Structures are given as structure tokens and as C-alpha cells.
PDB file of C-alpha atoms in Angstrom:
ATOM      1  CA  MET A   1       0.141  -0.052  -0.025  1.00 94.00           C
ATOM      2  CA  ILE A   2       1.239   3.513  -0.813  1.00 97.00           C
ATOM      3  CA  THR A   3       1.131   5.812   2.101  1.00 97.00           C
ATOM      4  CA  SER A   4       3.128   8.833   1.076  1.00 97.00           C
ATOM      5  CA  THR A   5       2.230  11.645  -1.502  1.00 96.00           C
ATOM      6  CA  ALA A   6       5.819  11.765  -2.377  1.00 97.00           C
ATOM      7  CA  ASN A   7       5.710   8.379  -4.107  1.00 97.00           C
ATOM      8  CA  ALA A   8       6.543   8.504  -7.866  1.00 97.00           C
ATOM      9  CA  LYS A   9       3.321   6.887  -8.926  1.00 97.00           C
ATOM     10  CA  VAL A  10       1.348   9.292  -6.797  1.00 97.00           C
ATOM     11  CA  LYS A  11       3.113  12.161  -8.185  1.00 97.00           C
ATOM     12  CA  HIS A  12       2.649  10.931 -11.789  1.00 97.00           C
ATOM     13  CA  LEU A  13      -1.156  10.537 -11.148  1.00 97.00           C
ATOM     14  CA  ALA A  14      -1.417  14.161  -9.832  1.00 96.00           C
ATOM     15  CA  ASN A  15       0.420  15.473 -12.990  1.00 97.00           C
ATOM     16  CA  LEU A  16      -1.870  13.474 -15.210  1.00 97.00           C
ATOM     17  CA  LYS A  17      -4.861  15.089 -13.506  1.00 96.00           C
ATOM     18  CA  ARG A  18      -3.505  18.530 -14.044  1.00 95.00           C
ATOM     19  CA  LYS A  19      -1.737  18.406 -17.453  1.00 96.00           C
ATOM     20  CA  ARG A  20      -3.424  17.848 -20.727  1.00 96.00           C
ATOM     21  CA  LYS A  21      -0.064  17.610 -22.580  1.00 97.00           C
ATOM     22  CA  LEU A  22       1.085  14.721 -20.460  1.00 98.00           C
ATOM     23  CA  ARG A  23      -2.303  12.957 -20.864  1.00 97.00           C
ATOM     24  CA  ASP A  24      -2.005  13.295 -24.690  1.00 96.00           C
ATOM     25  CA  GLU A  25       1.652  12.324 -24.732  1.00 97.00           C
ATOM     26  CA  GLU A  26       0.924   9.073 -22.909  1.00 98.00           C
ATOM     27  CA  GLY A  27      -2.466   8.586 -24.694  1.00 98.00           C
ATOM     28  CA  VAL A  28      -4.309   8.143 -21.419  1.00 98.00           C
ATOM     29  CA  PHE A  29      -6.874   9.836 -19.193  1.00 98.00           C
ATOM     30  CA  LEU A  30      -8.257   9.531 -15.657  1.00 97.00           C
ATOM     31  CA  VAL A  31     -11.742   8.387 -14.540  1.00 97.00           C
ATOM     32  CA  GLU A  32     -13.111   8.285 -11.039  1.00 97.00           C
ATOM     33  CA  GLY A  33     -15.914   6.488  -9.344  1.00 95.00           C
ATOM     34  CA  ILE A  34     -17.519   3.084  -9.223  1.00 95.00           C
ATOM     35  CA  ARG A  35     -19.958   3.717 -12.119  1.00 93.00           C
ATOM     36  CA  MET A  36     -17.046   4.874 -14.476  1.00 95.00           C
ATOM     37  CA  PHE A  37     -14.879   1.952 -13.286  1.00 96.00           C
ATOM     38  CA  ARG A  38     -17.665  -0.497 -14.102  1.00 93.00           C
ATOM     39  CA  GLU A  39     -18.367   1.010 -17.526  1.00 94.00           C
ATOM     40  CA  THR A  40     -14.855   1.281 -18.625  1.00 96.00           C
ATOM     41  CA  PRO A  41     -14.164  -1.427 -21.291  1.00 95.00           C
ATOM     42  CA  LYS A  42     -11.578  -3.826 -19.931  1.00 95.00           C
ATOM     43  CA  MET A  43      -9.341  -3.432 -23.083  1.00 95.00           C
ATOM     44  CA  LEU A  44      -8.877   0.304 -22.169  1.00 96.00           C
ATOM     45  CA  LEU A  45      -8.041  -0.087 -18.597  1.00 97.00           C
ATOM     46  CA  LYS A  46      -4.285   0.295 -17.772  1.00 97.00           C
ATOM     47  CA  GLU A  47      -4.014   0.967 -14.037  1.00 97.00           C
ATOM     48  CA  VAL A  48      -6.501   1.053 -11.198  1.00 98.00           C
ATOM     49  CA  TYR A  49      -5.971   2.769  -7.830  1.00 98.00           C
ATOM     50  CA  ALA A  50      -8.333   2.116  -4.738  1.00 98.00           C
ATOM     51  CA  SER A  51      -8.318   3.848  -1.398  1.00 98.00           C
ATOM     52  CA  GLU A  52      -7.699   1.422   1.482  1.00 98.00           C
ATOM     53  CA  SER A  53     -11.154   1.840   2.922  1.00 98.00           C
ATOM     54  CA  PHE A  54     -12.920   1.373  -0.479  1.00 98.00           C
ATOM     55  CA  TYR A  55     -10.818  -1.949  -1.109  1.00 97.00           C
ATOM     56  CA  LYS A  56     -11.795  -3.358   2.259  1.00 97.00           C
ATOM     57  CA  LYS A  57     -15.610  -2.873   1.410  1.00 97.00           C
ATOM     58  CA  GLU A  58     -15.498  -3.669  -2.229  1.00 97.00           C
ATOM     59  CA  ARG A  59     -12.654  -6.117  -2.615  1.00 96.00           C
ATOM     60  CA  ARG A  60     -14.772  -8.811  -4.386  1.00 95.00           C
ATOM     61  CA  MET A  61     -16.496  -6.248  -6.799  1.00 95.00           C
ATOM     62  CA  THR A  62     -13.029  -4.768  -7.707  1.00 95.00           C
ATOM     63  CA  ASP A  63     -11.224  -8.040  -8.233  1.00 95.00           C
ATOM     64  CA  GLU A  64     -14.030  -9.469 -10.373  1.00 94.00           C
ATOM     65  CA  ALA A  65     -14.236  -6.280 -12.463  1.00 93.00           C
ATOM     66  CA  LEU A  66     -10.446  -6.478 -13.090  1.00 94.00           C
ATOM     67  CA  LYS A  67     -10.462 -10.100 -14.286  1.00 93.00           C
ATOM     68  CA  GLY A  68      -9.309 -10.285 -17.953  1.00 91.00           C
ATOM     69  CA  SER A  69      -8.328  -6.547 -18.058  1.00 93.00           C
ATOM     70  CA  GLY A  70      -4.598  -6.777 -17.835  1.00 91.00           C
ATOM     71  CA  ALA A  71      -4.674  -3.723 -15.561  1.00 95.00           C
ATOM     72  CA  TYR A  72      -2.753  -3.686 -12.269  1.00 90.00           C
ATOM     73  CA  LEU A  73      -4.329  -2.610  -8.976  1.00 97.00           C
ATOM     74  CA  GLU A  74      -2.604  -0.384  -6.405  1.00 97.00           C
ATOM     75  CA  ILE A  75      -3.999   0.405  -3.021  1.00 98.00           C
ATOM     76  CA  LEU A  76      -3.481   3.954  -1.613  1.00 98.00           C
ATOM     77  CA  SER A  77      -4.099   5.144   1.881  1.00 98.00           C
ATOM     78  CA  ASP A  78      -7.272   7.221   2.258  1.00 97.00           C
ATOM     79  CA  THR A  79      -5.192  10.295   2.721  1.00 97.00           C
ATOM     80  CA  VAL A  80      -3.083   9.648  -0.403  1.00 98.00           C
ATOM     81  CA  PHE A  81      -6.128   8.883  -2.408  1.00 98.00           C
ATOM     82  CA  GLY A  82      -7.739  12.145  -1.422  1.00 96.00           C
ATOM     83  CA  TYR A  83      -4.605  13.839  -2.736  1.00 96.00           C
ATOM     84  CA  VAL A  84      -4.722  12.505  -6.246  1.00 97.00           C
ATOM     85  CA  SER A  85      -8.645  12.592  -6.454  1.00 96.00           C
ATOM     86  CA  ASP A  86     -10.279  15.440  -8.459  1.00 93.00           C
ATOM     87  CA  THR A  87     -13.552  15.404  -6.402  1.00 92.00           C
ATOM     88  CA  LYS A  88     -14.278  16.798  -2.856  1.00 90.00           C
ATOM     89  CA  THR A  89     -15.854  13.504  -1.728  1.00 93.00           C
ATOM     90  CA  PRO A  90     -13.827  10.737  -3.450  1.00 94.00           C
ATOM     91  CA  GLN A  91     -15.558   7.479  -3.924  1.00 96.00           C
ATOM     92  CA  GLY A  92     -12.327   5.472  -3.546  1.00 97.00           C
ATOM     93  CA  ILE A  93     -11.620   4.220  -7.019  1.00 98.00           C
ATOM     94  CA  LEU A  94      -9.516   5.800  -9.853  1.00 97.00           C
ATOM     95  CA  CYS A  95      -8.465   4.436 -13.228  1.00 97.00           C
ATOM     96  CA  VAL A  96      -5.877   5.190 -15.850  1.00 98.00           C
ATOM     97  CA  VAL A  97      -7.663   4.648 -19.197  1.00 98.00           C
ATOM     98  CA  LYS A  98      -6.437   4.490 -22.822  1.00 97.00           C
ATOM     99  CA  GLN A  99      -7.584   7.444 -24.802  1.00 97.00           C
ATOM    100  CA  LEU A 100     -10.179   6.532 -27.605  1.00 95.00           C
ATOM    101  CA  ASP A 101      -9.713   6.623 -31.381  1.00 90.00           C
ATOM    102  CA  TYR A 102     -12.699   7.236 -33.644  1.00 89.00           C
ATOM    103  CA  ARG A 103     -13.098   8.121 -37.429  1.00 85.00           C
ATOM    104  CA  LEU A 104     -15.113  10.998 -38.642  1.00 85.00           C
ATOM    105  CA  GLU A 105     -16.168   9.078 -41.788  1.00 84.00           C
ATOM    106  CA  GLU A 106     -18.010   6.465 -39.871  1.00 83.00           C
ATOM    107  CA  ALA A 107     -20.345   8.942 -38.146  1.00 85.00           C
ATOM    108  CA  ALA A 108     -21.015  10.876 -41.242  1.00 87.00           C
ATOM    109  CA  ALA A 109     -22.040   8.037 -43.391  1.00 83.00           C
ATOM    110  CA  GLY A 110     -25.602   7.221 -44.502  1.00 83.00           C
ATOM    111  CA  ARG A 111     -29.028   8.805 -44.078  1.00 85.00           C
ATOM    112  CA  ALA A 112     -28.716   8.429 -40.267  1.00 92.00           C
ATOM    113  CA  ALA A 113     -25.963  10.860 -39.973  1.00 95.00           C
ATOM    114  CA  HIS A 114     -26.686  13.277 -37.091  1.00 97.00           C
ATOM    115  CA  LEU A 115     -23.657  15.288 -35.947  1.00 97.00           C
ATOM    116  CA  ILE A 116     -22.764  18.102 -33.500  1.00 97.00           C
ATOM    117  CA  VAL A 117     -19.978  20.387 -34.363  1.00 97.00           C
ATOM    118  CA  LEU A 118     -18.514  22.421 -31.443  1.00 97.00           C
ATOM    119  CA  ASN A 119     -16.636  25.610 -32.100  1.00 96.00           C
ATOM    120  CA  ARG A 120     -14.301  26.863 -29.259  1.00 94.00           C
ATOM    121  CA  LEU A 121     -16.449  25.743 -26.281  1.00 93.00           C
ATOM    122  CA  GLN A 122     -14.528  26.487 -23.118  1.00 93.00           C
ATOM    123  CA  ASP A 123     -16.501  24.876 -20.328  1.00 94.00           C
ATOM    124  CA  PRO A 124     -15.600  21.195 -19.571  1.00 95.00           C
ATOM    125  CA  GLY A 125     -19.028  20.645 -17.835  1.00 93.00           C
ATOM    126  CA  ASN A 126     -20.819  21.923 -21.068  1.00 95.00           C
ATOM    127  CA  LEU A 127     -18.725  19.517 -23.189  1.00 96.00           C
ATOM    128  CA  GLY A 128     -19.370  16.557 -20.871  1.00 96.00           C
ATOM    129  CA  THR A 129     -23.210  17.316 -20.776  1.00 96.00           C
ATOM    130  CA  ILE A 130     -23.384  17.485 -24.590  1.00 97.00           C
ATOM    131  CA  LEU A 131     -21.672  14.142 -24.950  1.00 97.00           C
ATOM    132  CA  ARG A 132     -24.165  12.528 -22.635  1.00 97.00           C
ATOM    133  CA  THR A 133     -27.106  14.178 -24.162  1.00 97.00           C
ATOM    134  CA  ALA A 134     -25.806  13.310 -27.748  1.00 98.00           C
ATOM    135  CA  GLU A 135     -25.848   9.611 -26.905  1.00 97.00           C
ATOM    136  CA  GLY A 136     -29.424   9.879 -25.584  1.00 97.00           C
ATOM    137  CA  ALA A 137     -30.568  11.711 -28.706  1.00 97.00           C
ATOM    138  CA  GLY A 138     -28.990   9.272 -31.176  1.00 96.00           C
ATOM    139  CA  VAL A 139     -26.287  11.616 -32.384  1.00 97.00           C
ATOM    140  CA  THR A 140     -23.794   9.594 -34.614  1.00 96.00           C
ATOM    141  CA  GLY A 141     -20.705  11.783 -33.836  1.00 96.00           C
ATOM    142  CA  ILE A 142     -19.274  15.033 -32.340  1.00 97.00           C
ATOM    143  CA  LEU A 143     -16.602  17.143 -34.272  1.00 97.00           C
ATOM    144  CA  LEU A 144     -14.629  19.130 -31.689  1.00 95.00           C
ATOM    145  CA  GLU A 145     -12.637  22.330 -31.732  1.00 94.00           C
ATOM    146  CA  CYS A 146     -12.857  23.129 -28.064  1.00 92.00           C
ATOM    147  CA  VAL A 147     -11.799  22.386 -24.437  1.00 92.00           C
ATOM    148  CA  ASP A 148     -10.136  19.101 -23.740  1.00 95.00           C
ATOM    149  CA  ILE A 149     -12.514  16.222 -23.687  1.00 96.00           C
ATOM    150  CA  TYR A 150     -10.222  14.325 -21.271  1.00 97.00           C
ATOM    151  CA  ASN A 151     -10.492  17.114 -18.597  1.00 96.00           C
ATOM    152  CA  PRO A 152     -11.490  15.221 -15.502  1.00 94.00           C
ATOM    153  CA  LYS A 153     -14.599  17.480 -14.996  1.00 94.00           C
ATOM    154  CA  THR A 154     -15.720  16.647 -18.620  1.00 96.00           C
ATOM    155  CA  ILE A 155     -15.297  12.864 -18.047  1.00 96.00           C
ATOM    156  CA  ARG A 156     -17.320  13.142 -14.834  1.00 94.00           C
ATOM    157  CA  SER A 157     -20.159  14.957 -16.716  1.00 94.00           C
ATOM    158  CA  THR A 158     -20.336  12.277 -19.530  1.00 95.00           C
ATOM    159  CA  MET A 159     -21.394   9.792 -16.996  1.00 93.00           C
ATOM    160  CA  GLY A 160     -19.983   7.037 -19.057  1.00 94.00           C
ATOM    161  CA  SER A 161     -20.952   8.326 -22.602  1.00 96.00           C
ATOM    162  CA  ILE A 162     -17.332   8.980 -23.373  1.00 96.00           C
ATOM    163  CA  TYR A 163     -17.029   5.318 -24.115  1.00 96.00           C
ATOM    164  CA  ARG A 164     -19.937   5.138 -26.470  1.00 95.00           C
ATOM    165  CA  MET A 165     -20.255   8.606 -28.343  1.00 96.00           C
ATOM    166  CA  PRO A 166     -17.739   8.928 -31.261  1.00 95.00           C
ATOM    167  CA  PHE A 167     -15.894  12.229 -31.285  1.00 96.00           C
ATOM    168  CA  TYR A 168     -13.117  13.814 -33.308  1.00 95.00           C
ATOM    169  CA  TYR A 169     -10.783  16.684 -32.761  1.00 94.00           C
ATOM    170  CA  SER A 170     -10.424  18.862 -35.832  1.00 95.00           C
ATOM    171  CA  GLN A 171      -7.120  20.335 -36.924  1.00 93.00           C
ATOM    172  CA  ASP A 172      -9.027  22.540 -39.504  1.00 96.00           C
ATOM    173  CA  LEU A 173     -12.697  22.927 -38.605  1.00 96.00           C
ATOM    174  CA  LYS A 174     -13.625  24.905 -41.739  1.00 96.00           C
ATOM    175  CA  LYS A 175     -12.157  22.126 -43.919  1.00 95.00           C
ATOM    176  CA  ASP A 176     -13.833  19.362 -42.002  1.00 95.00           C
ATOM    177  CA  ILE A 177     -17.216  21.017 -42.161  1.00 96.00           C
ATOM    178  CA  GLY A 178     -16.625  21.144 -45.902  1.00 96.00           C
ATOM    179  CA  ARG A 179     -15.976  17.423 -45.935  1.00 94.00           C
ATOM    180  CA  LEU A 180     -19.331  16.876 -44.237  1.00 96.00           C
ATOM    181  CA  LYS A 181     -21.146  19.075 -46.834  1.00 96.00           C
ATOM    182  CA  ASP A 182     -19.359  16.976 -49.522  1.00 94.00           C
ATOM    183  CA  LYS A 183     -21.000  14.021 -48.106  1.00 94.00           C
ATOM    184  CA  GLY A 184     -24.465  15.610 -48.473  1.00 95.00           C
ATOM    185  CA  ILE A 185     -24.839  16.562 -44.829  1.00 96.00           C
ATOM    186  CA  CYS A 186     -26.982  19.735 -44.385  1.00 97.00           C
ATOM    187  CA  ILE A 187     -25.339  22.226 -41.975  1.00 98.00           C
ATOM    188  CA  TYR A 188     -27.329  24.182 -39.546  1.00 98.00           C
ATOM    189  CA  ALA A 189     -26.053  27.021 -37.414  1.00 96.00           C
ATOM    190  CA  ALA A 190     -27.571  27.887 -34.100  1.00 90.00           C
ATOM    191  CA  HIS A 191     -27.306  31.730 -34.536  1.00 88.00           C
ATOM    192  CA  LEU A 192     -28.859  34.802 -33.179  1.00 83.00           C
ATOM    193  CA  ASN A 193     -29.379  35.931 -36.809  1.00 85.00           C
ATOM    194  CA  GLY A 194     -31.460  32.869 -37.628  1.00 87.00           C
ATOM    195  CA  ARG A 195     -34.503  33.567 -39.842  1.00 86.00           C
ATOM    196  CA  GLN A 196     -35.947  30.081 -39.175  1.00 94.00           C
ATOM    197  CA  ASP A 197     -37.160  28.710 -35.900  1.00 96.00           C
ATOM    198  CA  TYR A 198     -35.281  25.506 -34.977  1.00 96.00           C
ATOM    199  CA  ASP A 199     -38.411  23.358 -35.072  1.00 96.00           C
ATOM    200  CA  GLU A 200     -39.361  24.555 -38.657  1.00 96.00           C
ATOM    201  CA  ALA A 201     -36.400  22.944 -40.428  1.00 95.00           C
ATOM    202  CA  ASP A 202     -36.279  19.305 -41.720  1.00 96.00           C
ATOM    203  CA  TYR A 203     -33.789  17.155 -39.911  1.00 97.00           C
ATOM    204  CA  THR A 204     -34.839  13.788 -41.321  1.00 96.00           C
ATOM    205  CA  LYS A 205     -31.919  14.051 -43.861  1.00 95.00           C
ATOM    206  CA  PRO A 206     -28.313  13.825 -42.887  1.00 96.00           C
ATOM    207  CA  CYS A 207     -27.583  16.920 -40.761  1.00 97.00           C
ATOM    208  CA  ALA A 208     -25.138  18.667 -38.495  1.00 98.00           C
ATOM    209  CA  PHE A 209     -25.679  21.411 -35.843  1.00 98.00           C
ATOM    210  CA  LEU A 210     -22.933  24.122 -35.382  1.00 97.00           C
ATOM    211  CA  ILE A 211     -22.740  25.284 -31.702  1.00 96.00           C
ATOM    212  CA  GLY A 212     -20.463  28.191 -30.810  1.00 94.00           C
ATOM    213  CA  ASN A 213     -18.543  29.533 -27.764  1.00 90.00           C
ATOM    214  CA  GLU A 214     -20.513  30.131 -24.632  1.00 85.00           C
ATOM    215  CA  GLY A 215     -19.724  33.938 -24.576  1.00 84.00           C
ATOM    216  CA  ASN A 216     -19.186  34.889 -28.298  1.00 86.00           C
ATOM    217  CA  GLY A 217     -21.030  32.218 -30.278  1.00 88.00           C
ATOM    218  CA  LEU A 218     -19.814  30.859 -33.515  1.00 93.00           C
ATOM    219  CA  ASP A 219     -16.660  32.237 -35.266  1.00 95.00           C
ATOM    220  CA  GLU A 220     -17.918  34.219 -38.288  1.00 94.00           C
ATOM    221  CA  GLU A 221     -16.082  32.033 -40.790  1.00 96.00           C
ATOM    222  CA  ILE A 222     -17.351  28.963 -39.178  1.00 96.00           C
ATOM    223  CA  ALA A 223     -21.033  30.245 -39.212  1.00 96.00           C
ATOM    224  CA  GLN A 224     -20.615  31.114 -42.916  1.00 96.00           C
ATOM    225  CA  GLN A 225     -20.137  27.373 -43.562  1.00 96.00           C
ATOM    226  CA  ALA A 226     -23.767  26.708 -42.640  1.00 97.00           C
ATOM    227  CA  ASP A 227     -26.430  26.068 -45.213  1.00 97.00           C
ATOM    228  CA  THR A 228     -29.067  27.503 -42.842  1.00 96.00           C
ATOM    229  CA  TYR A 229     -29.119  29.695 -39.719  1.00 97.00           C
ATOM    230  CA  ILE A 230     -31.594  28.540 -37.252  1.00 96.00           C
ATOM    231  CA  LYS A 231     -32.740  30.073 -33.873  1.00 94.00           C
ATOM    232  CA  ILE A 232     -34.486  28.987 -30.608  1.00 94.00           C
ATOM    233  CA  PRO A 233     -36.975  31.741 -30.077  1.00 92.00           C
ATOM    234  CA  MET A 234     -36.674  33.374 -26.546  1.00 90.00           C
ATOM    235  CA  LYS A 235     -39.066  35.373 -24.375  1.00 91.00           C
ATOM    236  CA  GLY A 236     -38.337  37.968 -21.874  1.00 93.00           C
ATOM    237  CA  ARG A 237     -34.808  39.446 -21.827  1.00 90.00           C
ATOM    238  CA  VAL A 238     -33.060  36.109 -22.523  1.00 86.00           C
ATOM    239  CA  GLU A 239     -30.995  36.384 -25.794  1.00 82.00           C
ATOM    240  CA  SER A 240     -29.719  32.809 -26.022  1.00 81.00           C
ATOM    241  CA  LEU A 241     -29.542  29.532 -24.048  1.00 86.00           C
ATOM    242  CA  ASN A 242     -26.453  27.840 -22.507  1.00 91.00           C
ATOM    243  CA  ALA A 243     -24.406  25.944 -25.115  1.00 94.00           C
ATOM    244  CA  ALA A 244     -25.307  22.470 -23.623  1.00 95.00           C
ATOM    245  CA  ILE A 245     -29.024  23.321 -23.317  1.00 95.00           C
ATOM    246  CA  ALA A 246     -29.152  24.655 -26.851  1.00 95.00           C
ATOM    247  CA  SER A 247     -27.586  21.644 -28.171  1.00 96.00           C
ATOM    248  CA  SER A 248     -30.000  19.414 -26.248  1.00 97.00           C
ATOM    249  CA  VAL A 249     -32.964  21.308 -27.770  1.00 97.00           C
ATOM    250  CA  LEU A 250     -31.676  20.934 -31.259  1.00 97.00           C
ATOM    251  CA  MET A 251     -30.530  17.231 -30.902  1.00 98.00           C
ATOM    252  CA  PHE A 252     -33.794  16.145 -29.447  1.00 98.00           C
ATOM    253  CA  GLU A 253     -35.781  18.002 -32.124  1.00 98.00           C
ATOM    254  CA  ALA A 254     -33.853  16.032 -34.759  1.00 97.00           C
ATOM    255  CA  ALA A 255     -34.565  12.831 -32.738  1.00 97.00           C
ATOM    256  CA  ARG A 256     -38.285  13.516 -32.550  1.00 97.00           C
ATOM    257  CA  GLN A 257     -38.483  14.101 -36.383  1.00 97.00           C
ATOM    258  CA  ARG A 258     -36.515  10.771 -37.061  1.00 95.00           C
ATOM    259  CA  ARG A 259     -38.462   8.528 -34.490  1.00 91.00           C
ATOM    260  CA  HIS A 260     -40.514   6.734 -37.183  1.00 79.00           C
ATOM    261  CA  MET A 261     -37.692   6.518 -39.622  1.00 75.00           C
TER     262      MET A 261
END
């Protein structure tokens, strides 16, 4: 059992928690909690760390879940576990997991294509919520130019959808949107200048929604890639919705229109 925060493995975990560059260099990310541990595909598990008190209570479940994974288990004192945890009330189990690899072409194929394109989102919680909601709405993939999806806060917010919702980081978002259009996917921009209400458009054909930055909306050159500007009508003095909520409204409208397809 590791009992010191000066331990090399503990220091490495703390650095993985804080540093995106290190996570990307090693091709890993961290997940915490019983649910995320159980939902992590065994082939992705690399290392598992449990607090002393957690392992005493959940030894059988932990050992059973690790069978066939190839991951090794390390026990940490409760104090040390609290040091590496990213939550105020740690559940007692933390995993180092291999990063995922998806292909944009797979999510953009066929009549079922239903994508979300995120332009410079900054809030990890928003991104995680969008991922989780996208799974529930039947989205086929998410194209990203935004905050790190492997940020611990993002991972928690996905509630396991990180393992099931295909996502792709764009090196050139304008170019990648052009690739979607070449595949016959209609591009809708959620925009304050939209002339068409969101529920008046036809989303039964292959489509993608552009969602912009929480404070500034879509970059102008990205918005110009859209075939149609749509808006969610507001009452009172509210100009627009939170990015995650706006995304949810659009995704589930598309899902509603497609439910009998």
C-alpha cells in the first residue's frame, strides 16, 4: 500500500490530473468513481487505484471487474487517495484509461448521420453534458474544436458516454465542415441571426448542428459554412441558451423528427 504523496506513482497521477499535454503524450486519461470503473471497457483499462477503505468494502467487486483486463491494482491510503482525487468527496477508486480513437467518416455515413460540431467551447462541464445528451438523442458523432474532452470534469459529466459517443478533434474545422457538406450533410448554425425557428427545419436527412462559444457564439468564418441559420425563439430578456441546453434542444428535435424512420 502506498502511504506517501511523495511516491513516484502518486506524483505521476497528480500530474496526469492537471496536465493535458502529459495525458496526450501518454495517450491516457483518468476516470473516477464506481460507475465509471464498471463502465470502462476492460481493453482500455491500464491502471486502477483504490483507497484502503474502499478496497476493504469492495474487494470482491473490484477483483471481479479487473479479471481479464490486464490492468494492475494499487492500494492507496485514504489520505493519499484524497490527494490524487479530483473530487471533494472521493468514492475511492480511480483508473488510468487509454484514450479513444474514432473516425469521422463512420459517423458521417448514410441517411442516419446526425452530428454536432462544437466551435471553441470552453467549459468542460458543458462538453461533458453535450456528450451525454448526444448519446441519448441518437447523435452519430461530435466534431470538436474546443476544451479538452479528457479534462476530469468533462469525463465526470459524460457519466460513461465518453465510451460510446464517437468524437473527433479537428485540426481545421472549416475544412472538416466542408468534408461533411461534400457527403451531403446539411449544416445548420444555431445563430442569433437565424431567420428560421429550429423546429421549422427538416432534420430527417443527414444533418449537423454548429454550436459556438459560450460567450461569443460561432466564429464568423465557421458560421458562414452553414447552409441555414436557425434560432431557438426566446421570451423575456433572454437572448440565448447555455451551449449545452441549446444543443440538447436541437438534438432532441432531430430525434423527434426521426423517431419513425
